[in-house]
Coordinates of N, CA and C in Angstrom, one line a residue:
M1 N -60.9 147.0 15.2 CA -60.9 147.5 16.6 C -59.7 148.6 16.8
R2 N -60.0 149.5 17.4 CA -59.0 150.6 17.8 C -58.0 150.1 19.0
I3 N -56.7 149.8 18.8 CA -55.7 149.8 20.0 C -55.3 150.7 20.8
P4 N -55.9 150.8 22.0 CA -55.5 151.9 22.8 C -54.0 152.1 22.7
V5 N -53.6 153.4 22.8 CA -52.1 153.9 23.0 C -52.0 155.1 24.1
I6 N -51.3 154.4 25.1 CA -50.9 155.2 26.2 C -49.5 155.8 26.0
A7 N -49.3 157.1 26.0 CA -47.9 157.8 25.7 C -47.5 158.7 26.8
G8 N -46.4 158.3 27.5 CA -45.9 159.4 28.4 C -45.0 160.6 27.8
N9 N -45.3 161.6 28.4 CA -45.1 162.9 28.0 C -44.3 163.3 29.1
W10 N -42.8 163.5 28.9 CA -41.8 163.8 29.8 C -41.6 165.1 30.1
K11 N -42.0 165.6 29.0 CA -41.7 167.4 28.8 C -40.3 167.5 29.3
M12 N -40.0 168.6 30.0 CA -38.3 169.1 30.3 C -38.0 168.4 31.7
H13 N -38.1 166.9 31.5 CA -37.4 166.2 32.5 C -36.5 164.9 32.1
K14 N -35.9 164.9 32.8 CA -34.7 163.4 32.8 C -33.7 163.7 31.8
T15 N -32.2 163.5 32.2 CA -31.3 163.5 31.2 C -31.4 162.1 30.5
G16 N -30.4 161.7 29.8 CA -30.2 160.9 29.0 C -30.3 159.5 29.7
P17 N -29.4 159.6 30.6 CA -29.0 158.4 31.9 C -30.2 158.4 32.8
E18 N -30.7 159.3 33.3 CA -32.0 158.9 33.9 C -33.1 158.5 33.0
G19 N -33.4 158.9 31.9 CA -34.4 158.3 31.1 C -34.0 156.6 30.9
A20 N -32.9 156.5 30.8 CA -32.5 155.2 30.1 C -32.8 154.4 31.5
A21 N -32.7 154.8 32.8 CA -32.7 153.9 33.9 C -34.1 153.9 34.3
M22 N -35.1 155.0 33.8 CA -36.3 154.6 34.1 C -37.1 153.9 33.1
V23 N -36.6 153.8 31.6 CA -37.3 152.5 31.1 C -36.9 151.2 31.6
T24 N -35.4 151.3 31.7 CA -35.1 150.0 32.0 C -36.0 149.2 33.3
A25 N -36.3 150.2 34.2 CA -37.1 149.5 35.5 C -38.5 149.4 34.9
L26 N -39.1 150.2 33.9 CA -40.7 150.0 33.4 C -40.6 148.6 32.7
L27 N -39.8 148.6 31.7 CA -40.1 147.4 30.6 C -40.6 146.3 31.7
P28 N -40.2 145.5 32.5 CA -40.3 144.2 33.2 C -41.9 144.5 33.8
L29 N -42.1 145.8 34.0 CA -43.5 146.0 34.7 C -44.6 145.7 33.7
V30 N -44.5 145.9 32.4 CA -45.2 146.1 31.2 C -45.3 144.8 30.4
R31 N -44.3 143.9 30.7 CA -44.1 142.7 29.6 C -45.4 142.1 29.1
D32 N -46.4 142.1 29.9 CA -47.3 141.4 29.7 C -48.7 142.5 29.0
A33 N -48.5 143.7 29.0 CA -49.2 144.5 28.2 C -49.1 144.5 26.8
R34 N -50.0 143.4 26.4 CA -50.2 143.4 24.9 C -51.0 143.7 24.1
E35 N -52.3 144.5 24.9 CA -53.5 144.9 24.2 C -53.4 146.5 24.2
V36 N -52.2 147.2 24.2 CA -52.1 148.4 24.2 C -51.0 148.8 23.8
E37 N -50.8 149.9 23.1 CA -49.6 150.6 22.7 C -48.8 151.4 23.3
I38 N -47.6 151.4 23.6 CA -46.9 152.3 24.7 C -46.0 153.0 24.0
V39 N -45.9 154.5 24.4 CA -45.0 155.3 23.7 C -44.4 156.2 24.7
I40 N -42.9 156.2 24.9 CA -42.4 157.2 25.7 C -42.0 158.5 24.6
C41 N -42.0 159.6 25.4 CA -41.8 160.9 24.8 C -40.6 161.7 25.5
P42 N -39.6 161.5 25.5 CA -38.3 162.1 26.4 C -37.8 163.5 25.8
P43 N -37.3 164.1 26.4 CA -36.9 165.3 25.7 C -35.8 165.0 24.4
F44 N -35.3 166.0 23.6 CA -34.5 165.6 22.5 C -33.1 165.0 23.3
T45 N -32.7 165.6 24.2 CA -31.2 165.2 24.7 C -31.3 163.9 25.2
A46 N -32.6 163.2 25.1 CA -32.5 162.0 26.0 C -32.8 160.9 24.9
L47 N -33.3 161.3 23.9 CA -34.0 160.3 22.9 C -32.8 159.0 22.6
E48 N -31.8 159.4 22.2 CA -30.6 158.5 21.9 C -30.6 157.1 23.1
A49 N -30.2 157.7 24.3 CA -30.0 156.9 25.3 C -31.5 156.0 25.8
V50 N -32.3 156.6 25.8 CA -34.0 156.1 26.1 C -33.9 155.0 24.8
G51 N -33.6 155.3 23.4 CA -34.0 154.5 22.4 C -33.0 153.2 22.4
R52 N -31.7 153.5 23.0 CA -31.0 152.5 23.1 C -31.6 151.2 24.2
A53 N -32.2 152.0 25.3 CA -32.8 150.9 26.4 C -33.8 150.1 26.0
L54 N -34.5 151.1 25.2 CA -35.7 150.3 24.5 C -35.5 149.4 23.5
A55 N -34.7 149.0 22.9 CA -34.2 148.4 21.7 C -34.6 146.9 22.1
G56 N -35.3 146.3 21.2 CA -35.9 144.9 21.3 C -37.0 144.8 22.1
S57 N -37.7 145.8 22.7 CA -39.0 146.0 23.3 C -39.9 146.4 22.4
A58 N -41.2 146.4 22.6 CA -42.3 146.7 22.1 C -42.7 147.9 22.1
V59 N -41.9 148.6 23.3 CA -42.5 150.2 23.6 C -41.9 151.0 22.6
R60 N -42.5 152.1 22.3 CA -41.9 152.8 21.2 C -41.7 154.3 21.8
M61 N -40.7 154.9 21.0 CA -40.4 156.2 21.3 C -41.0 157.3 20.3
G62 N -41.2 158.5 21.0 CA -41.8 159.6 20.3 C -40.8 160.7 20.9
A63 N -40.9 162.2 20.0 CA -40.8 163.2 20.3 C -41.6 164.2 20.8
Q64 N -41.3 165.4 21.6 CA -42.0 166.2 21.9 C -42.7 167.2 20.9
D65 N -41.8 167.2 19.8 CA -41.9 168.5 19.1 C -41.2 168.4 17.9
V66 N -41.7 168.9 16.9 CA -40.8 168.7 15.6 C -41.0 169.9 14.7
H67 N -39.6 170.2 13.6 CA -39.9 171.2 12.9 C -40.6 171.0 11.5
W68 N -41.2 172.0 10.7 CA -42.0 171.6 9.7 C -41.1 171.5 8.4
Q69 N -39.9 171.9 8.6 CA -39.2 172.0 7.2 C -37.9 170.5 7.7
A70 N -37.8 170.1 6.3 CA -37.1 168.8 6.3 C -35.4 169.2 6.9
E71 N -35.2 170.4 6.5 CA -33.7 170.8 7.0 C -33.4 172.3 6.8
G72 N -32.5 172.9 7.1 CA -32.3 174.3 6.6 C -31.7 175.3 7.9
A73 N -32.0 176.5 7.7 CA -31.2 177.3 8.8 C -32.3 177.7 9.7
Y74 N -32.5 176.7 10.6 CA -33.5 177.0 11.8 C -32.7 176.4 13.0
T75 N -32.0 177.4 13.5 CA -31.2 177.1 14.5 C -32.0 176.8 15.8
G76 N -31.4 175.7 16.4 CA -32.1 175.1 17.6 C -33.3 174.2 17.5
E77 N -33.6 173.9 16.1 CA -34.8 172.9 16.0 C -34.2 171.8 15.5
V78 N -35.3 170.7 15.5 CA -34.7 169.3 14.9 C -36.1 168.7 13.9
S79 N -35.7 168.2 12.9 CA -36.4 167.8 12.0 C -37.3 166.7 12.0
A80 N -38.2 166.2 11.3 CA -39.0 164.9 11.3 C -37.7 163.8 10.8
G81 N -36.8 164.0 9.9 CA -36.1 163.1 9.4 C -35.1 162.8 10.5
M82 N -34.4 163.7 11.5 CA -33.4 163.6 12.5 C -34.4 162.6 13.6
L83 N -35.4 162.8 13.7 CA -36.3 161.8 14.8 C -36.4 160.5 14.1
V84 N -36.5 160.3 13.1 CA -36.6 159.1 12.6 C -35.4 158.4 12.8
A85 N -34.1 159.2 12.3 CA -32.8 158.3 12.3 C -32.5 158.2 14.0
V86 N -33.2 158.7 14.9 CA -32.4 158.4 16.2 C -33.8 157.5 16.8
G87 N -34.6 156.9 16.1 CA -35.3 155.8 16.7 C -36.8 156.2 17.0
C88 N -37.4 157.3 16.6 CA -38.9 157.9 16.9 C -39.7 157.4 16.1
S89 N -40.8 156.7 16.5 CA -41.8 156.7 15.7 C -43.2 157.2 15.9
H90 N -43.0 158.2 17.0 CA -44.1 159.3 17.0 C -43.3 160.6 17.3
V91 N -44.5 161.4 17.3 CA -44.4 162.7 18.0 C -45.5 163.6 18.5
I92 N -45.5 164.3 19.2 CA -46.3 165.1 19.9 C -46.2 166.6 19.1
I93 N -47.2 166.9 18.7 CA -47.3 168.4 17.9 C -48.9 169.0 18.5
G94 N -48.5 170.5 18.9 CA -49.5 171.1 19.1 C -49.9 171.1 20.7
H95 N -48.9 170.9 21.4 CA -49.3 170.6 22.9 C -49.6 171.9 23.3
S96 N -50.5 172.2 24.2 CA -51.0 173.3 24.9 C -49.7 174.3 25.2
E97 N -48.9 173.4 25.8 CA -47.7 174.5 26.3 C -47.0 174.9 25.3
R98 N -46.9 174.4 24.1 CA -46.4 174.8 23.0 C -47.1 176.1 22.3
R99 N -48.5 175.7 22.4 CA -49.4 176.8 21.9 C -49.4 178.4 22.8
Q100 N -49.3 178.0 24.4 CA -49.3 178.9 24.9 C -48.0 179.6 25.2
Y101 N -46.9 179.1 25.3 CA -45.7 179.6 25.6 C -44.8 180.2 24.3
F102 N -44.9 179.5 23.3 CA -44.2 179.7 22.0 C -45.2 180.4 20.7
G103 N -46.6 180.2 21.2 CA -47.3 181.0 20.3 C -47.8 180.0 18.7
E104 N -47.5 178.8 19.4 CA -48.0 177.9 18.0 C -49.3 178.1 17.5
T105 N -49.5 178.2 16.4 CA -51.2 178.5 15.5 C -51.7 177.1 15.0
D106 N -52.7 177.0 14.9 CA -53.5 175.8 14.1 C -52.5 175.8 12.7
E107 N -52.4 176.7 12.0 CA -51.5 176.7 10.6 C -50.3 176.1 11.0
L108 N -49.3 176.5 11.8 CA -48.2 175.9 12.2 C -48.1 174.6 12.4
V109 N -49.2 174.0 13.5 CA -49.5 172.8 13.9 C -49.6 172.0 12.6
N110 N -50.6 172.4 11.5 CA -50.7 171.6 10.5 C -49.5 171.4 9.7
R111 N -48.5 172.1 9.7 CA -47.3 172.1 8.7 C -46.3 171.2 9.4
K112 N -46.7 171.1 10.7 CA -45.9 170.1 11.7 C -46.5 168.5 11.4
V113 N -47.7 168.7 11.5 CA -48.5 167.4 11.1 C -48.0 166.5 9.9
K114 N -47.9 167.7 8.8 CA -47.8 167.1 7.2 C -46.4 166.6 7.3
A115 N -45.3 167.6 7.9 CA -44.1 167.1 8.0 C -43.7 165.6 8.7
A116 N -44.6 165.4 9.8 CA -44.2 164.4 10.5 C -44.7 163.0 9.5
L117 N -46.0 163.3 8.8 CA -46.5 162.1 8.2 C -45.5 161.8 7.0
S118 N -45.1 163.0 6.6 CA -44.2 162.8 5.0 C -42.9 161.9 5.6
A119 N -42.5 161.9 6.5 CA -41.1 161.4 7.2 C -41.7 160.1 7.9
G120 N -43.0 159.7 8.0 CA -43.4 158.2 8.2 C -43.7 158.1 9.8
L121 N -43.6 159.3 10.5 CA -43.7 159.7 12.0 C -45.2 159.5 12.2
V122 N -45.8 159.0 13.3 CA -47.5 159.3 13.6 C -47.4 160.4 14.7
P123 N -48.1 161.3 14.2 CA -48.4 162.6 15.0 C -49.4 162.5 15.8
I124 N -49.0 162.7 17.3 CA -50.1 163.1 18.3 C -50.4 164.4 18.6
L125 N -51.6 164.6 17.7 CA -52.1 166.1 17.7 C -52.7 166.4 18.8
C126 N -52.4 167.2 19.7 CA -53.2 167.9 20.6 C -54.1 168.8 20.5
V127 N -55.4 168.8 21.2 CA -56.3 169.9 21.1 C -57.0 170.0 22.7
G128 N -57.5 170.9 22.9 CA -57.9 171.5 24.3 C -58.4 172.7 24.4
E129 N -59.4 172.8 25.2 CA -59.7 174.3 25.7 C -59.1 174.6 27.0
T130 N -59.1 175.9 27.4 CA -58.9 176.6 28.5 C -59.9 176.7 29.4
L131 N -59.5 176.9 30.7 CA -60.9 176.9 31.8 C -61.6 178.2 31.4
E132 N -61.3 179.1 30.7 CA -62.1 180.3 30.6 C -62.8 179.7 29.1
Q133 N -62.5 179.2 28.2 CA -63.4 178.7 27.1 C -64.3 177.5 27.7
R134 N -64.0 176.8 28.5 CA -64.9 175.8 28.9 C -66.1 176.4 29.9
E135 N -65.8 177.5 30.5 CA -66.7 178.2 31.5 C -67.6 179.0 30.2
A136 N -67.1 179.4 29.2 CA -67.9 180.3 28.3 C -68.8 179.2 27.7
G137 N -68.5 177.8 27.6 CA -69.3 176.8 26.8 C -68.8 176.8 25.4
Q138 N -67.6 177.1 25.4 CA -67.1 177.2 23.9 C -66.2 175.7 23.7
T139 N -66.1 174.4 24.6 CA -65.4 173.6 24.4 C -65.5 172.9 23.2
E140 N -66.4 172.4 22.7 CA -66.4 171.8 21.7 C -66.1 172.8 20.3
E141 N -66.3 173.9 20.5 CA -65.9 174.9 19.3 C -64.6 175.1 19.2
I142 N -63.8 175.5 20.3 CA -62.5 175.2 20.2 C -62.0 173.9 19.8
C143 N -62.2 172.8 20.3 CA -61.8 171.7 19.7 C -61.9 171.3 18.3
R144 N -63.0 171.7 17.7 CA -63.4 171.7 16.2 C -62.4 172.5 15.5
T145 N -62.1 173.7 15.8 CA -61.4 174.9 15.2 C -60.0 174.1 15.2
Q146 N -59.4 173.6 16.2 CA -58.4 173.2 16.6 C -57.9 171.5 15.4
V147 N -58.9 170.7 15.3 CA -58.9 169.5 14.6 C -58.9 170.1 13.2
E148 N -59.8 170.8 12.9 CA -59.8 171.4 11.6 C -58.7 171.7 11.1
G149 N -58.2 172.5 12.1 CA -57.0 173.4 11.3 C -55.6 172.3 11.4
G150 N -55.7 171.6 12.2 CA -54.5 170.7 12.3 C -54.5 169.7 11.4
L151 N -55.7 169.2 10.6 CA -55.8 168.0 9.9 C -56.0 168.7 8.4
K152 N -56.0 170.1 8.2 CA -56.5 170.7 7.0 C -55.5 170.0 5.8
G153 N -56.1 169.9 4.5 CA -55.4 169.2 3.5 C -54.9 167.7 3.6
L154 N -55.5 166.9 4.5 CA -54.8 165.7 4.8 C -55.8 164.9 3.9
A155 N -55.4 163.8 3.5 CA -56.4 162.8 2.8 C -56.8 161.8 3.7
P156 N -58.1 161.2 3.5 CA -58.5 160.1 4.7 C -57.6 159.2 5.1
E157 N -56.8 158.6 4.2 CA -55.9 157.5 4.4 C -54.8 158.1 5.3
Q158 N -54.4 159.4 5.5 CA -53.3 160.3 6.0 C -53.8 160.1 7.4
V159 N -55.1 160.6 7.6 CA -55.9 160.8 9.0 C -55.9 159.7 9.9
K160 N -56.3 158.7 9.1 CA -56.2 157.2 10.0 C -54.8 157.1 10.6
G161 N -53.9 157.6 10.2 CA -52.4 157.5 11.0 C -52.2 158.7 12.0
V162 N -53.0 159.5 12.3 CA -53.0 160.4 13.1 C -53.6 160.1 14.5
I163 N -52.9 160.3 15.6 CA -53.5 160.2 17.1 C -53.8 161.6 17.3
I164 N -54.9 161.7 18.0 CA -55.7 162.6 18.4 C -55.4 162.7 19.8
A165 N -55.1 163.8 20.6 CA -54.9 163.7 22.2 C -55.8 165.0 22.6
Y166 N -56.9 164.9 23.3 CA -57.8 165.7 23.7 C -57.3 165.9 25.3
E167 N -56.9 167.2 25.4 CA -56.1 167.7 26.7 C -56.8 168.9 27.1
P168 N -57.9 169.1 28.0 CA -58.0 170.2 28.5 C -57.2 170.9 29.1
V169 N -57.0 172.2 28.8 CA -55.7 172.8 29.5 C -55.8 172.9 30.9
W170 N -57.1 173.0 31.4 CA -57.2 173.6 33.0 C -56.9 172.2 33.9
A171 N -57.0 170.9 33.0 CA -56.4 169.7 33.7 C -55.1 169.2 33.5
I172 N -54.1 170.1 32.9 CA -52.9 169.5 32.5 C -52.1 170.1 33.7
G173 N -51.5 168.8 34.7 CA -50.5 169.4 35.7 C -51.3 170.0 36.9
T174 N -52.7 170.0 37.1 CA -53.5 170.5 38.1 C -54.2 169.8 38.9
G175 N -54.0 168.4 38.7 CA -54.5 167.4 39.6 C -56.2 167.5 39.3
R176 N -56.5 168.2 38.4 CA -58.1 168.2 38.0 C -58.2 167.6 36.8
T177 N -58.9 166.8 36.8 CA -59.4 165.9 35.8 C -61.0 165.7 35.2
A178 N -61.0 165.9 33.9 CA -62.5 165.9 33.3 C -63.2 164.7 33.8
S179 N -64.2 164.3 33.9 CA -65.0 163.2 34.4 C -65.1 162.4 33.2
P180 N -64.9 161.3 33.5 CA -65.0 159.9 32.0 C -66.1 160.5 31.4
Q181 N -67.2 160.7 32.0 CA -68.3 161.3 31.0 C -68.2 162.5 30.3
D182 N -67.7 163.5 30.8 CA -67.4 164.7 30.2 C -66.5 164.5 29.1
A183 N -65.1 163.7 29.6 CA -64.5 163.3 28.5 C -64.9 162.6 27.1
Q184 N -65.7 161.7 27.6 CA -66.0 160.8 26.5 C -67.1 162.0 25.5
Q185 N -67.7 162.8 26.1 CA -68.7 163.7 25.4 C -68.0 164.6 24.2
V186 N -66.9 165.1 25.0 CA -66.0 165.8 23.9 C -65.3 165.3 23.1
I187 N -64.7 163.9 23.5 CA -63.9 163.2 22.4 C -65.2 162.5 21.3
R188 N -66.2 162.3 21.7 CA -67.1 161.8 20.9 C -67.3 162.8 19.9
S189 N -67.7 163.9 20.3 CA -67.9 165.4 19.3 C -66.8 165.4 18.3
I190 N -65.3 165.2 18.9 CA -64.2 165.2 18.1 C -64.2 164.1 17.0
R191 N -64.5 163.2 17.3 CA -64.6 162.1 16.3 C -65.9 162.1 15.2
Q192 N -66.8 162.9 15.6 CA -67.8 163.3 14.8 C -67.5 164.5 13.9
V193 N -66.6 165.4 14.3 CA -65.9 166.2 13.3 C -65.2 165.7 12.3
I194 N -64.4 164.8 12.8 CA -63.4 164.1 12.0 C -64.4 163.2 10.8
R195 N -65.4 162.6 11.3 CA -66.5 161.9 10.2 C -67.0 162.7 9.5
E196 N -67.4 164.3 9.9 CA -67.9 164.9 8.9 C -67.2 165.4 7.7
I197 N -65.6 165.5 8.1 CA -64.6 165.8 6.8 C -64.2 164.7 6.1
F198 N -63.8 163.6 6.9 CA -63.0 162.5 6.4 C -63.9 161.3 6.2
G199 N -65.1 161.3 6.6 CA -66.1 159.7 6.4 C -65.4 158.9 7.3
E200 N -65.4 157.5 7.0 CA -65.4 156.6 7.8 C -64.0 156.6 8.3
A201 N -63.1 157.3 7.8 CA -61.5 157.4 8.3 C -61.8 157.7 9.9
A202 N -62.7 158.2 10.3 CA -63.0 158.5 11.7 C -63.0 157.4 12.7
E203 N -63.5 156.6 12.1 CA -63.8 155.0 13.1 C -62.3 154.7 13.3
A204 N -61.4 155.0 12.6 CA -59.6 154.2 12.7 C -59.1 155.3 13.7
V205 N -59.3 156.4 13.6 CA -58.5 157.2 14.4 C -58.9 157.2 16.1
R206 N -57.5 156.9 16.5 CA -57.5 156.9 18.1 C -57.6 158.2 18.7
I207 N -58.4 158.5 19.9 CA -58.3 159.7 20.4 C -58.3 159.5 21.9
Q208 N -56.9 160.0 22.4 CA -56.4 159.7 23.7 C -57.2 161.0 24.7
Y209 N -57.2 160.6 25.8 CA -57.3 161.4 26.8 C -56.2 162.1 27.6
G210 N -55.9 163.2 27.9 CA -54.8 163.6 28.7 C -55.2 165.0 29.6
G211 N -54.5 164.7 30.9 CA -54.8 165.7 31.9 C -55.1 165.1 33.1
S212 N -53.9 165.0 33.8 CA -54.0 164.6 35.0 C -54.3 163.0 35.3
V213 N -53.8 162.4 34.3 CA -54.3 160.9 34.2 C -53.4 160.1 35.4
K214 N -54.0 159.3 36.0 CA -53.4 158.5 37.3 C -53.8 157.1 37.1
P215 N -53.1 156.4 38.3 CA -53.7 155.0 38.1 C -55.0 154.6 38.9
E216 N -55.6 156.0 39.5 CA -57.1 155.7 40.1 C -58.0 156.2 39.3
N217 N -57.4 156.7 38.0 CA -58.8 157.1 37.2 C -58.7 156.5 35.8
A218 N -57.5 155.8 35.6 CA -57.3 155.4 34.3 C -58.3 154.3 33.7
A219 N -58.5 153.5 34.7 CA -59.5 152.3 34.0 C -61.1 152.9 33.7
E220 N -61.4 153.8 34.7 CA -62.6 154.3 33.9 C -62.7 155.3 33.0
L221 N -61.7 156.1 32.9 CA -61.7 157.0 31.5 C -61.4 155.9 30.5
M222 N -60.8 155.0 30.4 CA -60.3 154.1 29.3 C -61.7 153.0 28.8
A223 N -62.3 152.9 29.9 CA -63.8 152.2 29.6 C -64.8 152.8 29.0
Q224 N -64.6 154.4 28.4 CA -65.7 155.1 27.5 C -65.2 154.7 26.2
P225 N -66.3 154.6 25.5 CA -66.3 153.8 23.9 C -65.5 154.5 23.2
D226 N -65.4 156.0 23.4 CA -64.5 156.7 22.3 C -63.1 157.4 22.6
I227 N -62.9 156.8 24.0 CA -61.2 157.0 24.5 C -60.4 155.8 24.3
D228 N -59.4 156.5 23.3 CA -58.7 155.1 22.9 C -57.2 155.3 23.4
G229 N -57.1 155.4 24.8 CA -55.9 155.8 25.4 C -55.4 157.0 26.3
A230 N -54.5 157.3 26.6 CA -54.1 158.5 27.1 C -52.9 159.0 27.1
L231 N -52.6 160.3 27.0 CA -51.3 161.1 26.9 C -51.1 161.4 28.4
V232 N -50.0 160.8 28.9 CA -50.0 161.2 30.4 C -48.7 161.8 30.7
G233 N -48.7 162.7 31.7 CA -47.6 163.8 32.0 C -46.8 163.4 33.0
G234 N -47.0 163.8 34.3 CA -46.2 163.8 35.3 C -46.3 162.2 35.9
A235 N -47.3 161.5 35.8 CA -47.6 160.3 36.3 C -46.8 159.2 35.4
S236 N -46.0 159.7 34.0 CA -45.4 158.9 33.3 C -43.8 159.0 33.8
L237 N -43.3 159.7 34.9 CA -42.0 159.9 35.1 C -41.7 159.0 36.1
Q238 N -42.4 158.2 36.7 CA -42.2 157.2 37.5 C -42.4 155.8 37.0
A239 N -41.5 154.7 37.0 CA -41.9 153.6 36.2 C -42.9 152.7 37.1
E240 N -43.1 152.4 38.3 CA -44.2 151.9 38.9 C -45.8 152.5 38.6
T241 N -45.6 154.1 38.7 CA -46.9 154.7 38.4 C -47.4 154.8 36.7
F242 N -46.6 154.7 35.8 CA -46.8 155.0 34.5 C -47.2 153.2 34.3
A243 N -46.4 152.5 34.9 CA -46.9 150.7 34.8 C -48.3 150.6 35.3
A244 N -48.8 151.2 36.1 CA -50.1 151.1 36.8 C -51.1 151.5 35.8
I245 N -50.6 152.7 35.2 CA -51.8 153.2 34.3 C -51.8 152.3 32.9
I246 N -50.7 152.0 32.4 CA -50.6 150.8 31.4 C -51.4 149.6 31.7
N247 N -51.2 149.3 32.6 CA -51.6 147.8 32.8 C -53.2 148.2 33.7
Y248 N -53.8 148.9 33.0 CA -55.0 149.5 33.6 C -56.4 148.1 33.7
R249 N -56.2 147.4 33.0 CA -57.2 146.3 32.6 C -57.3 145.5 33.6

């Protein structure tokens, strides 16, 4: 059985003290959430403070990006080993904002996925279509290309350790959400792509939905058979709101 994973992507929000205060408020609200994996993804500068605040809890910590090399002359970058050293267990890779604003390609995303796995991190590989692509009927084609590119060269056992986050770009931060049925259809097609390439490993891969997830729609989304959690943006910034999503059952 796949354990749902709900991850909060804080993006470029919260200093270290602000992040620590938020998770300190969150922990008592989710102490009984035993059938879900919880991951908090603060900005790099808040990782150490948030990690200290999470110490001893079941809530895990992830980063929002990683470099593909273990070390080197890459000014401003952070390696997978550095993330592990500060307490990260997960890392978001290939978010649409990274693809849109920083030109990340499927090839680059694939290198980052491999770097994360080599360091023992769980990659949260983001895929999703733009509004123009959706209206052109290209949703499943775009997701297939991104999944194939992101997982290229991996063994089935490695793929089992990757989380896929389907985030339609048109739903991120817009208040618009794919219907549970539409999200299920796309996520089922993503699982089928993984099945075609990696066989039975597809049944172990957890696939999240992301894009304006909030307490009001979380339960209906999570009720879909192929949706294994959520990658939450703005709604993860407030303890009470994020807790309501985590406690969707």
